[in-house]
Tab-separated table of C-alpha atoms and ligand atoms in Angstrom:
chain	number	residue	atom	x	y	z
A	5	MET	CA	-11.822	-16.339	-16.327
A	6	THR	CA	-8.301	-17.513	-15.379
A	7	THR	CA	-6.722	-14.236	-16.542
A	8	PHE	CA	-7.874	-12.493	-13.367
A	9	SER	CA	-7.575	-15.553	-11.135
A	10	ILE	CA	-5.284	-15.560	-8.111
A	11	GLU	CA	-6.733	-18.847	-6.880
A	12	GLY	CA	-4.337	-20.591	-4.462
A	13	LYS	CA	-1.755	-17.830	-4.554
A	14	VAL	CA	-0.118	-16.749	-1.272
A	15	ALA	CA	-0.536	-13.015	-0.717
A	16	LEU	CA	1.145	-10.906	1.997
A	17	VAL	CA	-0.402	-7.475	2.605
A	18	THR	CA	1.553	-5.416	5.127
A	19	GLY	CA	-0.295	-3.330	7.747
A	20	ALA	CA	-3.616	-4.893	6.777
A	21	SER	CA	-5.567	-5.107	10.063
A	22	TYR	CA	-7.820	-2.335	8.692
A	23	GLY	CA	-7.899	0.455	6.132
A	24	ILE	CA	-6.701	0.099	2.552
A	25	GLY	CA	-4.691	-3.023	3.289
A	26	PHE	CA	-7.709	-4.793	4.746
A	27	ALA	CA	-9.815	-3.941	1.695
A	28	ILE	CA	-7.144	-5.204	-0.717
A	29	ALA	CA	-6.512	-8.409	1.266
A	30	SER	CA	-10.245	-9.061	1.495
A	31	ALA	CA	-10.588	-8.719	-2.303
A	32	PHE	CA	-7.655	-11.098	-2.780
A	33	ALA	CA	-9.311	-13.639	-0.462
A	34	LYS	CA	-12.558	-13.424	-2.438
A	35	GLY	CA	-10.373	-14.085	-5.518
A	36	GLY	CA	-9.195	-17.355	-3.945
A	37	ALA	CA	-5.830	-16.248	-2.551
A	38	ILE	CA	-4.409	-17.311	0.800
A	39	ILE	CA	-4.198	-14.146	2.896
A	40	THR	CA	-1.315	-13.293	5.200
A	41	PHE	CA	-0.834	-9.917	6.892
A	42	ASN	CA	1.190	-8.292	9.625
A	43	ASP	CA	0.773	-5.515	12.144
A	44	LEU	CA	2.797	-4.013	14.938
A	45	SER	CA	1.124	-5.702	17.889
A	46	GLN	CA	-0.538	-9.030	18.692
A	47	ALA	CA	-3.640	-7.113	19.769
A	48	LEU	CA	-3.952	-5.534	16.305
A	49	VAL	CA	-3.156	-8.834	14.555
A	50	ASP	CA	-5.883	-10.548	16.631
A	51	LYS	CA	-8.270	-7.702	15.812
A	52	GLY	CA	-7.468	-8.101	12.158
A	53	ILE	CA	-7.932	-11.900	12.197
A	54	ALA	CA	-11.323	-11.393	13.858
A	55	ALA	CA	-12.299	-8.770	11.263
A	56	TYR	CA	-11.395	-11.100	8.406
A	57	LYS	CA	-13.250	-13.974	10.094
A	58	ALA	CA	-16.314	-11.753	10.424
A	59	ILE	CA	-16.488	-11.594	6.616
A	60	GLY	CA	-15.755	-15.276	6.145
A	61	ILE	CA	-12.029	-15.034	5.469
A	62	THR	CA	-9.375	-17.165	7.149
A	63	ALA	CA	-6.339	-14.884	7.354
A	64	TYR	CA	-2.906	-15.634	8.788
A	65	GLY	CA	-1.579	-12.755	10.930
A	66	TYR	CA	1.965	-12.063	12.096
A	67	VAL	CA	3.433	-9.482	14.470
A	68	CYS	CA	6.153	-7.713	12.541
A	69	ASP	CA	7.520	-4.195	12.270
A	70	VAL	CA	8.259	-3.799	8.567
A	71	THR	CA	11.296	-1.620	9.319
A	72	ASP	CA	12.973	-4.459	11.259
A	73	GLU	CA	14.758	-6.599	8.654
A	74	PRO	CA	15.466	-9.651	10.914
A	75	SER	CA	11.834	-9.663	11.995
A	76	VAL	CA	10.709	-9.407	8.313
A	77	VAL	CA	12.982	-12.308	7.289
A	78	ALA	CA	11.659	-14.410	10.187
A	79	MET	CA	8.056	-13.595	9.200
A	80	ILE	CA	8.646	-14.596	5.553
A	81	GLU	CA	10.193	-17.884	6.731
A	82	GLN	CA	7.220	-18.515	9.047
A	83	ILE	CA	4.742	-17.791	6.254
A	84	ARG	CA	6.628	-20.197	3.978
A	85	ALA	CA	6.380	-22.892	6.646
A	86	ASP	CA	2.692	-22.124	7.381
A	87	VAL	CA	1.188	-21.719	3.907
A	88	GLY	CA	3.956	-21.577	1.301
A	89	SER	CA	6.239	-19.010	-0.345
A	90	ILE	CA	4.796	-15.590	-1.169
A	91	ASP	CA	3.455	-15.043	-4.691
A	92	ILE	CA	1.990	-11.546	-4.154
A	93	LEU	CA	3.436	-8.840	-1.895
A	94	VAL	CA	1.525	-5.615	-1.238
A	95	ASN	CA	3.636	-2.978	0.530
A	96	ASN	CA	0.740	-1.176	2.167
A	97	ALA	CA	1.968	-0.349	5.717
A	98	GLY	CA	2.672	3.342	6.020
A	99	ILE	CA	2.455	6.430	8.149
A	100	ILE	CA	2.230	10.174	7.592
A	101	LYS	CA	3.352	13.085	9.761
A	102	ARG	CA	1.790	16.420	8.875
A	103	THR	CA	4.196	19.165	10.066
A	104	PRO	CA	5.498	22.326	8.314
A	105	MET	CA	8.934	21.317	7.029
A	106	HIS	CA	10.717	24.126	8.765
A	107	GLU	CA	9.337	22.833	12.062
A	108	MET	CA	9.809	19.092	11.410
A	109	GLU	CA	12.302	17.169	13.522
A	110	ALA	CA	14.812	15.220	11.459
A	111	ALA	CA	13.948	12.136	13.503
A	112	ASP	CA	10.301	12.428	12.410
A	113	PHE	CA	11.357	12.873	8.764
A	114	ARG	CA	13.571	9.761	9.030
A	115	LYS	CA	10.729	7.730	10.627
A	116	VAL	CA	8.408	8.411	7.716
A	117	ILE	CA	11.120	7.543	5.188
A	118	ASP	CA	11.932	4.382	7.176
A	119	ILE	CA	8.389	3.066	7.161
A	120	ASP	CA	7.126	4.359	3.815
A	121	LEU	CA	10.242	3.774	1.675
A	122	THR	CA	12.983	1.724	3.376
A	123	ALA	CA	10.478	-0.885	4.608
A	124	PRO	CA	9.073	-1.611	1.084
A	125	PHE	CA	12.750	-2.184	0.052
A	126	ILE	CA	13.246	-4.570	3.012
A	127	MET	CA	9.984	-6.395	2.270
A	128	ALA	CA	10.674	-6.742	-1.467
A	129	LYS	CA	14.254	-7.886	-0.813
A	130	ALA	CA	12.917	-10.586	1.510
A	131	VAL	CA	10.361	-12.042	-0.967
A	132	LEU	CA	12.426	-11.750	-4.171
A	133	PRO	CA	14.560	-14.901	-3.761
A	134	ASP	CA	11.486	-17.194	-3.721
A	135	MET	CA	9.908	-15.284	-6.604
A	136	MET	CA	13.157	-15.533	-8.601
A	137	ALA	CA	13.337	-19.303	-7.921
A	138	LYS	CA	9.726	-19.696	-9.061
A	139	ARG	CA	10.261	-17.248	-11.971
A	140	SER	CA	7.008	-15.644	-11.010
A	141	GLY	CA	5.873	-12.941	-8.610
A	142	LYS	CA	3.853	-9.775	-8.095
A	143	ILE	CA	4.970	-6.822	-5.986
A	144	ILE	CA	2.513	-3.947	-5.523
A	145	ASN	CA	3.676	-0.766	-3.758
A	146	ILE	CA	0.998	1.549	-2.357
A	147	CYS	CA	2.136	4.962	-3.546
A	148	SER	CA	0.110	8.171	-3.343
A	149	MET	CA	-1.007	11.426	-4.957
A	150	MET	CA	2.158	12.599	-3.229
A	151	SER	CA	4.198	10.428	-5.553
A	152	GLU	CA	3.350	13.188	-8.082
A	153	LEU	CA	2.240	16.259	-6.138
A	154	GLY	CA	3.344	18.180	-3.072
A	155	ARG	CA	1.438	20.089	-0.489
A	156	GLU	CA	2.075	21.925	2.735
A	157	THR	CA	3.148	19.880	5.802
A	158	VAL	CA	3.784	16.509	4.058
A	159	SER	CA	7.438	16.884	2.959
A	160	ALA	CA	8.611	13.571	4.437
A	161	TYR	CA	5.617	11.655	3.103
A	162	ALA	CA	5.936	13.120	-0.408
A	163	ALA	CA	9.671	12.372	-0.454
A	164	ALA	CA	8.991	8.787	0.631
A	165	LYS	CA	6.130	8.192	-1.807
A	166	GLY	CA	8.049	9.824	-4.641
A	167	GLY	CA	10.925	7.529	-3.861
A	168	LEU	CA	8.555	4.561	-3.695
A	169	LYS	CA	7.432	5.296	-7.266
A	170	MET	CA	11.065	5.102	-8.419
A	171	LEU	CA	11.778	2.000	-6.273
A	172	THR	CA	8.771	0.435	-8.042
A	173	ARG	CA	10.272	1.250	-11.442
A	174	ASN	CA	13.680	-0.052	-10.420
A	175	ILE	CA	12.390	-3.380	-9.104
A	176	ALA	CA	10.452	-3.704	-12.377
A	177	SER	CA	13.624	-3.001	-14.347
A	178	GLU	CA	15.932	-5.290	-12.353
A	179	TYR	CA	13.595	-8.315	-11.960
A	180	GLY	CA	11.329	-8.250	-14.993
A	181	ALA	CA	13.456	-10.959	-16.611
A	182	TYR	CA	12.377	-13.315	-13.789
A	183	ASN	CA	8.726	-12.818	-14.757
A	184	ILE	CA	8.297	-10.669	-11.662
A	185	GLN	CA	6.094	-7.615	-12.107
A	186	CYS	CA	6.401	-4.655	-9.741
A	187	ASN	CA	3.750	-1.940	-10.013
A	188	GLY	CA	2.319	0.769	-7.811
A	189	ILE	CA	-1.166	1.832	-6.866
A	190	GLY	CA	-1.636	5.543	-6.238
A	191	PRO	CA	-4.777	6.005	-4.210
A	192	GLY	CA	-6.418	9.414	-4.218
A	193	TYR	CA	-7.915	10.675	-0.985
A	194	ILE	CA	-9.438	7.666	0.740
A	195	ALA	CA	-11.593	7.635	3.871
A	196	THR	CA	-9.463	5.698	6.349
A	197	PRO	CA	-8.011	6.413	9.852
A	198	GLN	CA	-4.986	8.010	8.142
A	199	THR	CA	-7.137	10.784	6.624
A	200	ALA	CA	-9.633	11.046	9.460
A	201	PRO	CA	-8.056	14.326	10.726
A	202	LEU	CA	-8.762	15.878	7.274
A	203	ARG	CA	-12.397	14.788	7.231
A	204	THR	CA	-13.615	16.246	10.490
A	205	GLU	CA	-16.853	18.246	10.176
A	206	GLY	CA	-16.217	21.646	8.640
A	207	HIS	CA	-12.513	20.948	7.980
A	208	PRO	CA	-11.630	23.092	4.918
A	209	PHE	CA	-9.659	20.180	3.431
A	210	ASN	CA	-12.884	18.160	3.178
A	211	SER	CA	-14.602	20.590	0.762
A	212	PHE	CA	-11.244	21.214	-0.984
A	213	ILE	CA	-10.818	17.528	-1.896
A	214	ILE	CA	-14.449	17.254	-3.045
A	215	ALA	CA	-13.816	20.217	-5.404
A	216	LYS	CA	-10.533	18.711	-6.614
A	217	THR	CA	-12.050	15.319	-7.400
A	218	PRO	CA	-14.192	14.866	-10.558
A	219	ALA	CA	-15.952	12.032	-8.746
A	220	ALA	CA	-16.839	14.692	-6.114
A	221	ARG	CA	-16.337	12.276	-3.231
A	222	TRP	CA	-13.662	10.785	-0.978
A	223	GLY	CA	-12.547	7.367	-2.106
A	224	LYS	CA	-13.450	4.200	-0.194
A	225	PRO	CA	-10.883	1.488	0.563
A	226	GLU	CA	-13.012	-0.844	-1.552
A	227	ASP	CA	-12.378	1.366	-4.612
A	228	LEU	CA	-8.838	-0.050	-4.608
A	229	ALA	CA	-9.846	-3.702	-4.627
A	230	GLY	CA	-10.353	-4.155	-8.375
A	231	PRO	CA	-7.156	-2.342	-9.417
A	232	ALA	CA	-5.169	-4.375	-6.862
A	233	LEU	CA	-6.685	-7.642	-8.088
A	234	PHE	CA	-5.740	-6.686	-11.638
A	235	LEU	CA	-2.109	-5.984	-10.679
A	236	ALA	CA	-1.959	-9.220	-8.612
A	237	SER	CA	-3.313	-11.443	-11.401
A	238	PRO	CA	-1.956	-12.848	-14.690
A	239	ALA	CA	-4.014	-10.122	-16.439
A	240	SER	CA	-1.129	-7.729	-15.667
A	241	ASP	CA	1.795	-10.032	-16.629
A	242	PHE	CA	2.960	-7.489	-19.208
A	243	VAL	CA	2.353	-4.433	-17.001
A	244	ASN	CA	5.549	-3.529	-15.204
A	245	GLY	CA	6.874	-0.392	-13.496
A	246	HIS	CA	3.537	1.349	-13.724
A	247	VAL	CA	1.771	3.357	-11.043
A	248	LEU	CA	-1.996	2.954	-11.420
A	249	TYR	CA	-3.670	6.028	-9.951
A	250	VAL	CA	-7.022	5.270	-8.364
A	251	ASP	CA	-7.953	8.830	-7.526
A	252	GLY	CA	-11.403	9.568	-8.977
A	253	GLY	CA	-9.656	11.779	-11.545
A	254	ILE	CA	-7.806	14.213	-9.219
A	255	LEU	CA	-4.568	14.153	-11.229
A	256	ALA	CA	-6.491	14.948	-14.454
A	257	TYR	CA	-8.540	17.853	-13.064
A	258	ILE	CA	-7.747	21.517	-12.367
A	259	GLY	CA	-10.565	21.580	-9.810
A	260	LYS	CA	-14.094	22.951	-9.687
A	261	GLN	CA	-14.228	26.760	-9.833
A	262	PRO	CA	-15.618	28.359	-6.656
A	263	GLN	CA	-19.384	29.008	-6.989
B	15	NAP	P1	-3.806	3.610	8.015
B	15	NAP	O1	-5.268	3.553	8.188
B	15	NAP	O2	-2.985	4.576	8.808
B	15	NAP	O3	-3.192	2.100	8.201
B	15	NAP	C1	-1.808	1.955	8.105
B	15	NAP	C2	-1.475	0.532	8.480
B	15	NAP	O4	-0.051	0.382	8.443
B	15	NAP	C3	-1.909	0.239	9.927
B	15	NAP	O5	-2.382	-1.091	10.002
B	15	NAP	C4	-0.604	0.357	10.690
B	15	NAP	O6	-0.562	-0.412	11.834
B	15	NAP	C5	0.357	-0.185	9.686
B	15	NAP	N1	1.749	0.179	10.012
B	15	NAP	C6	2.241	1.413	10.245
B	15	NAP	N2	3.538	1.339	10.508
B	15	NAP	C7	3.871	0.019	10.509
B	15	NAP	C8	5.083	-0.719	10.715
B	15	NAP	N3	6.231	-0.104	11.021
B	15	NAP	N4	5.043	-2.063	10.592
B	15	NAP	C9	3.896	-2.702	10.300
B	15	NAP	N5	2.718	-2.073	10.083
B	15	NAP	C10	2.723	-0.706	10.179
B	15	NAP	O7	-3.453	3.898	6.521
B	15	NAP	P2	-4.322	3.731	5.191
B	15	NAP	O8	-5.040	5.009	4.916
B	15	NAP	O9	-5.038	2.441	5.184
B	15	NAP	O10	-3.122	3.679	4.140
B	15	NAP	C11	-2.486	2.454	3.784
B	15	NAP	C12	-1.425	2.819	2.781
B	15	NAP	O11	-2.011	3.599	1.722
B	15	NAP	C13	-0.306	3.677	3.359
B	15	NAP	O12	0.920	3.334	2.744
B	15	NAP	C14	-0.705	5.108	2.927
B	15	NAP	O13	0.422	5.951	2.834
B	15	NAP	C15	-1.290	4.844	1.590
B	15	NAP	N6	-2.219	5.836	1.103
B	15	NAP	C16	-3.317	6.207	1.835
B	15	NAP	C17	-4.208	7.124	1.254
B	15	NAP	C18	-5.446	7.599	1.991
B	15	NAP	O14	-6.029	8.604	1.537
B	15	NAP	N7	-5.846	6.949	3.082
B	15	NAP	C19	-3.974	7.640	-0.017
B	15	NAP	C20	-2.835	7.244	-0.687
B	15	NAP	C21	-1.971	6.349	-0.120
B	15	NAP	P3	-0.852	0.259	13.259
B	15	NAP	O15	-2.324	0.464	13.334
B	15	NAP	O16	-0.331	-0.749	14.245
B	15	NAP	O17	-0.105	1.583	13.318
B	16	GCO	C1	-2.548	14.324	3.100
B	16	GCO	C2	-3.199	12.965	2.921
B	16	GCO	C3	-2.669	12.315	1.645
B	16	GCO	C4	-3.290	10.982	1.464
B	16	GCO	C5	-2.771	10.296	0.252
B	16	GCO	C6	-3.147	11.004	-1.008
B	16	GCO	O1	-2.315	14.688	4.248
B	16	GCO	O2	-2.320	14.976	2.068
B	16	GCO	O3	-2.960	12.125	4.031
B	16	GCO	O4	-1.292	12.237	1.697
B	16	GCO	O5	-2.989	10.151	2.542
B	16	GCO	O6	-1.414	10.005	0.298
B	16	GCO	O7	-2.857	10.164	-2.089
């Protein structure tokens, strides 16, 4: 079914050596896309390439800090030379710092904003010219429950992910006329290294999230593959500026009453 086909498309998934990015890039590869990804060190890029190879995927890896605009521009140029211009960009790379706001250093707040919000701007700005020339492109920003909700200790992350939702809507507004669609994916609570501290045995957050999720489980990175494939394919050519929440129903649910 060509509607969902991304056969031959060039996809760049940032921060995709593991975690959610790896799951999305793997799904794209199985859909016939050419996979490119970046990470902060050659060691992690090599680890990622080996992980993709272990599941039968030839991935192209690049060392690039997504906050470093000259490095991003150089990476995009290298990808264009290696495999072609980028058709699908997934802004996945991100960090979180969990600190009570009144104790958070401004430098730490700025670092989260830089990686989780400014970097998606830098990445999208770098790929837009080729997409505009081709009059086709897909940009997918990995947002969060914190694009809609707050909680203790994640002020910087919520501010960044809330901003990323609006950056998504603005890219959709400004570039829709070029047949470029920009949408977000808002994962719920997913079992990855980023949430590992919240999933330790007996951690109260563990049972809290289970009670807040109708699906009564943590999400898996693979739960995001289908939604990402939809937003990367022609099936979503008239979907623009939308954040697709893949959260097991958290945002719809008041939470299970204590037994
Ligand atoms: P993760 O396990 O922490 O992986 C994050 C990835 O981003 C790592 O590969 C990391 O590389 C990379 N990265 C960080 N800073 C970077 C930079 N400056 N330049 C290039 N790469 C960088 O995170 P995850 O759980 O897979 O989450 C991926 C995305 O989904 C993030 O945007 C996160 O905010 C979002 N998200 C996660 C959840 C969840 O529950 N897990 C839910 C909603 C949204 P290094 O290993 O080198 O640091
Ligand atoms: C946290 C978690 C969340 C998840 C995700 C939820 O500390 O609350 O890390 O922020 O990572 O963003 O959608």
